[in-house]
mmCIF file of C-alpha atoms in Angstrom:
data_model
loop_
_atom_site.group_PDB
_atom_site.id
_atom_site.type_symbol
_atom_site.label_atom_id
_atom_site.label_comp_id
_atom_site.label_asym_id
_atom_site.label_seq_id
_atom_site.Cartn_x
_atom_site.Cartn_y
_atom_site.Cartn_z
ATOM 1 C CA MET S 27 -66.551 17.735 -54.779
ATOM 2 C CA LYS S 28 -68.664 20.389 -56.138
ATOM 3 C CA SER S 29 -71.364 18.626 -58.071
ATOM 4 C CA ALA S 30 -75.030 18.205 -56.699
ATOM 5 C CA ARG S 31 -75.571 15.375 -58.971
ATOM 6 C CA ALA S 32 -74.889 11.749 -58.295
ATOM 7 C CA LEU S 33 -73.079 11.480 -61.573
ATOM 8 C CA GLY S 34 -70.555 14.303 -61.101
ATOM 9 C CA PHE S 35 -70.095 13.270 -57.385
ATOM 10 C CA ALA S 36 -69.612 9.742 -58.112
ATOM 11 C CA THR S 37 -66.807 10.608 -61.022
ATOM 12 C CA SER S 38 -65.123 12.783 -58.693
ATOM 13 C CA ARG S 39 -61.349 11.891 -58.237
ATOM 14 C CA HIS S 40 -61.271 12.954 -54.772
ATOM 15 C CA LEU S 41 -63.775 9.962 -53.793
ATOM 16 C CA HIS S 42 -62.195 7.242 -55.808
ATOM 17 C CA HIS S 43 -59.552 4.961 -54.627
ATOM 18 C CA VAL S 44 -56.817 3.499 -57.021
ATOM 19 C CA PRO S 45 -56.449 -0.677 -57.789
ATOM 20 C CA GLY S 46 -53.768 -2.473 -55.685
ATOM 21 C CA HIS S 47 -53.269 -0.048 -52.928
ATOM 22 C CA ASP S 48 -55.867 -0.154 -50.471
ATOM 23 C CA GLN S 49 -57.965 3.304 -49.712
ATOM 24 C CA MET S 50 -55.125 5.513 -51.415
ATOM 25 C CA PRO S 51 -56.459 8.501 -53.187
ATOM 26 C CA LEU S 52 -56.289 8.985 -57.430
ATOM 27 C CA GLU S 53 -54.268 12.180 -56.348
ATOM 28 C CA ASN S 54 -51.939 10.650 -54.133
ATOM 29 C CA ALA S 55 -50.911 7.662 -56.725
ATOM 30 C CA PHE S 56 -50.657 10.166 -59.443
ATOM 31 C CA GLN S 57 -48.181 12.537 -57.423
ATOM 32 C CA GLY S 58 -46.108 9.929 -55.665
ATOM 33 C CA SER S 59 -45.892 7.801 -58.896
ATOM 34 C CA LYS S 60 -43.923 10.607 -60.750
ATOM 35 C CA VAL S 61 -40.402 9.976 -62.060
ATOM 36 C CA PHE S 62 -37.945 12.887 -62.626
ATOM 37 C CA GLU S 63 -34.833 13.261 -63.950
ATOM 38 C CA HIS S 64 -33.082 13.197 -60.340
ATOM 39 C CA GLY S 65 -35.848 11.470 -58.325
ATOM 40 C CA GLY S 66 -38.939 9.493 -57.505
ATOM 41 C CA PRO S 67 -41.328 7.621 -57.773
ATOM 42 C CA TYR S 68 -42.144 9.601 -53.992
ATOM 43 C CA THR S 69 -44.366 6.633 -53.077
ATOM 44 C CA GLY S 70 -44.107 8.107 -49.649
ATOM 45 C CA LEU S 71 -46.595 10.467 -51.128
ATOM 46 C CA TYR S 72 -48.946 7.497 -51.309
ATOM 47 C CA ASP S 73 -49.627 7.620 -47.430
ATOM 48 C CA VAL S 74 -50.168 11.558 -46.906
ATOM 49 C CA ASP S 75 -53.119 14.019 -47.472
ATOM 50 C CA PRO S 76 -53.866 14.171 -50.774
ATOM 51 C CA ARG S 77 -53.227 18.198 -50.856
ATOM 52 C CA GLU S 78 -50.111 17.726 -48.699
ATOM 53 C CA ALA S 79 -48.926 14.940 -51.856
ATOM 54 C CA LYS S 80 -49.795 17.354 -54.452
ATOM 55 C CA ARG S 81 -48.024 20.493 -53.019
ATOM 56 C CA ASP S 82 -44.750 18.467 -51.991
ATOM 57 C CA PRO S 83 -41.459 20.429 -52.804
ATOM 58 C CA ARG S 84 -39.797 17.499 -54.085
ATOM 59 C CA LEU S 85 -42.244 17.446 -57.252
ATOM 60 C CA CYS S 86 -40.773 20.657 -58.148
ATOM 61 C CA SER S 87 -37.265 20.365 -57.273
ATOM 62 C CA SER S 88 -36.684 16.868 -58.800
ATOM 63 C CA GLY S 89 -36.027 17.861 -62.463
ATOM 64 C CA ALA S 90 -37.855 17.659 -65.346
ATOM 65 C CA LEU S 91 -40.481 14.654 -65.493
ATOM 66 C CA THR S 92 -39.608 11.636 -67.068
ATOM 67 C CA GLY S 93 -42.248 9.023 -66.855
ATOM 68 C CA PHE S 94 -44.683 7.562 -64.074
ATOM 69 C CA GLU S 95 -43.968 4.377 -61.938
ATOM 70 C CA TYR S 96 -46.724 2.417 -60.399
ATOM 71 C CA ASN S 97 -46.903 -1.089 -59.147
ATOM 72 C CA GLY S 98 -43.639 -1.866 -60.487
ATOM 73 C CA PHE S 99 -45.175 -1.074 -64.082
ATOM 74 C CA GLN S 100 -43.419 2.294 -66.089
ATOM 75 C CA PHE S 101 -45.704 4.345 -67.750
ATOM 76 C CA PRO S 102 -44.436 6.848 -70.472
ATOM 77 C CA LEU S 103 -45.254 10.378 -70.882
ATOM 78 C CA GLU S 104 -46.911 10.020 -74.325
ATOM 79 C CA PRO S 105 -49.080 9.646 -75.072
ATOM 80 C CA THR S 106 -49.411 12.938 -72.623
ATOM 81 C CA THR S 107 -52.315 11.619 -70.226
ATOM 82 C CA VAL S 108 -52.336 7.985 -70.471
ATOM 83 C CA PHE S 109 -51.034 7.283 -66.767
ATOM 84 C CA TYR S 110 -53.775 9.928 -65.415
ATOM 85 C CA ASP S 111 -56.571 8.433 -67.940
ATOM 86 C CA TRP S 112 -55.531 4.609 -66.690
ATOM 87 C CA LEU S 113 -55.790 5.407 -63.205
ATOM 88 C CA TYR S 114 -58.905 7.348 -63.204
ATOM 89 C CA LEU S 115 -60.905 4.428 -65.387
ATOM 90 C CA ASN S 116 -59.575 1.846 -63.114
ATOM 91 C CA ALA S 117 -60.548 3.760 -59.927
ATOM 92 C CA ILE S 118 -64.215 3.951 -61.528
ATOM 93 C CA PHE S 119 -64.254 0.749 -63.184
ATOM 94 C CA PRO S 120 -66.120 -1.091 -59.997
ATOM 95 C CA HIS S 121 -68.852 1.153 -60.312
ATOM 96 C CA ARG S 122 -69.033 0.570 -64.534
ATOM 97 C CA GLN S 123 -72.554 -0.606 -64.391
ATOM 98 C CA TRP S 124 -73.807 2.036 -61.672
ATOM 99 C CA LEU S 125 -72.170 4.718 -64.101
ATOM 100 C CA LYS S 126 -73.629 2.632 -67.058
ATOM 101 C CA ASN S 127 -77.229 2.788 -66.215
ATOM 102 C CA ARG S 128 -76.763 6.784 -65.425
ATOM 103 C CA VAL S 129 -74.691 7.521 -68.126
ATOM 104 C CA ASP S 130 -77.182 5.505 -70.845
ATOM 105 C CA GLY S 131 -80.072 6.000 -68.605
ATOM 106 C CA GLU S 132 -83.420 7.976 -68.737
ATOM 107 C CA LYS S 133 -80.845 10.952 -69.503
ATOM 108 C CA ARG S 134 -78.106 10.016 -71.946
ATOM 109 C CA TYR S 135 -75.114 11.849 -70.970
ATOM 110 C CA ASP S 136 -72.724 12.765 -74.099
ATOM 111 C CA GLY S 137 -70.546 15.569 -72.784
ATOM 112 C CA PHE S 138 -68.900 16.166 -69.112
ATOM 113 C CA THR S 139 -67.531 19.120 -67.527
ATOM 114 C CA ASP S 140 -64.906 19.723 -65.027
ATOM 115 C CA ILE S 141 -65.204 23.167 -63.215
ATOM 116 C CA GLU S 142 -61.734 22.499 -61.366
ATOM 117 C CA PHE S 143 -59.669 22.205 -64.570
ATOM 118 C CA ASN S 144 -57.356 24.578 -65.266
ATOM 119 C CA PRO S 145 -55.543 24.169 -68.746
ATOM 120 C CA ASN S 146 -52.599 26.625 -67.821
ATOM 121 C CA ARG S 147 -51.787 24.624 -64.985
ATOM 122 C CA SER S 148 -52.713 20.977 -65.757
ATOM 123 C CA ILE S 149 -52.854 18.496 -68.618
ATOM 124 C CA ASN S 150 -54.990 15.899 -66.978
ATOM 125 C CA CYS S 151 -59.022 16.456 -66.867
ATOM 126 C CA GLN S 152 -61.593 14.520 -65.047
ATOM 127 C CA ALA S 153 -63.918 15.353 -67.525
ATOM 128 C CA LYS S 154 -62.115 13.580 -70.370
ATOM 129 C CA SER S 155 -61.189 10.420 -68.096
ATOM 130 C CA CYS S 156 -64.974 10.457 -67.813
ATOM 131 C CA ALA S 157 -65.523 10.869 -71.315
ATOM 132 C CA LEU S 158 -63.064 8.313 -72.526
ATOM 133 C CA PHE S 159 -64.721 6.140 -70.253
ATOM 134 C CA VAL S 160 -68.097 6.140 -71.609
ATOM 135 C CA SER S 161 -66.504 6.090 -75.003
ATOM 136 C CA LEU S 162 -64.878 2.781 -74.190
ATOM 137 C CA MET S 163 -67.931 1.329 -72.315
ATOM 138 C CA ARG S 164 -70.312 2.196 -75.161
ATOM 139 C CA GLU S 165 -67.776 0.618 -77.666
ATOM 140 C CA ASP S 166 -67.453 -2.676 -75.535
ATOM 141 C CA LYS S 167 -63.599 -1.987 -75.323
ATOM 142 C CA LEU S 168 -62.995 -0.787 -71.609
ATOM 143 C CA GLU S 169 -62.705 -4.130 -69.977
ATOM 144 C CA GLN S 170 -60.095 -5.338 -72.743
ATOM 145 C CA TYR S 171 -58.322 -1.792 -72.827
ATOM 146 C CA LEU S 172 -58.142 -2.180 -68.806
ATOM 147 C CA GLU S 173 -56.862 -5.698 -69.078
ATOM 148 C CA THR S 174 -53.319 -4.505 -68.325
ATOM 149 C CA PRO S 175 -51.386 -1.300 -68.413
ATOM 150 C CA SER S 176 -49.680 -2.158 -71.693
ATOM 151 C CA THR S 177 -52.793 -2.994 -73.318
ATOM 152 C CA PHE S 178 -54.161 0.457 -72.457
ATOM 153 C CA ILE S 179 -50.857 2.065 -73.405
ATOM 154 C CA ASP S 180 -51.024 0.675 -76.792
ATOM 155 C CA ALA S 181 -54.608 0.880 -77.156
ATOM 156 C CA MET S 182 -54.211 4.593 -76.347
ATOM 157 C CA SER S 183 -51.283 5.300 -78.598
ATOM 158 C CA ALA S 184 -52.962 3.181 -81.443
ATOM 159 C CA HIS S 185 -55.635 6.152 -81.164
ATOM 160 C CA PRO S 186 -54.014 9.295 -81.204
ATOM 161 C CA SER S 187 -55.647 12.556 -79.675
ATOM 162 C CA ARG S 188 -56.615 15.115 -82.554
ATOM 163 C CA SER S 189 -54.122 18.329 -82.330
ATOM 164 C CA ALA S 190 -55.802 21.550 -81.190
ATOM 165 C CA GLN S 191 -53.776 23.502 -83.416
ATOM 166 C CA HIS S 192 -57.196 23.831 -85.837
ATOM 167 C CA GLN S 193 -59.183 24.317 -82.500
ATOM 168 C CA PRO S 194 -57.804 27.959 -81.010
ATOM 169 C CA HIS S 195 -59.925 27.757 -77.993
ATOM 170 C CA VAL S 196 -58.913 24.359 -77.210
ATOM 171 C CA ARG S 197 -55.461 23.872 -75.412
ATOM 172 C CA GLN S 198 -55.880 20.105 -74.514
ATOM 173 C CA ALA S 199 -55.943 17.680 -77.371
ATOM 174 C CA ARG S 200 -59.302 15.943 -77.927
ATOM 175 C CA PHE S 201 -59.327 11.867 -78.054
ATOM 176 C CA HIS S 202 -60.922 10.468 -80.512
ATOM 177 C CA VAL S 203 -61.696 6.482 -80.531
ATOM 178 C CA ALA S 204 -61.927 5.223 -84.112
#
């Protein structure tokens, strides 16, 4: 947690717990829900320290990632960040009114950064997920899209990310809400 700003601090993935499991950090849900060619999900990772979950050797030795399974629901690999985004949005959803007051309050936030994000190591980015949250909130689609995992996946699939091919400085595709 490197942000001194209340909004940055409040949207940090390390502070939030995911739906369906009491007191489980988002990182644990993400790592423990991975399904590979030769194993997973490794739900035992739900109960360990987040750093330990991220470094579990099975995550590197179980073959190619094939998807995610969380609370009995299967999440696909496409759209690429759909599972992480779903977890993140659901984790901060209970705080939506507080966030709305800050994001659309006296200082209107239209951009977010994630100083920990490294596109060479990950495709998931808290700043992108936060921007998606704000976008859906401002479009009054947040509650509708988060109703079920299927609804969220269908909605994200219907709004494909813009390709980064015309933006050589950007390695991760951009999300566009139509």
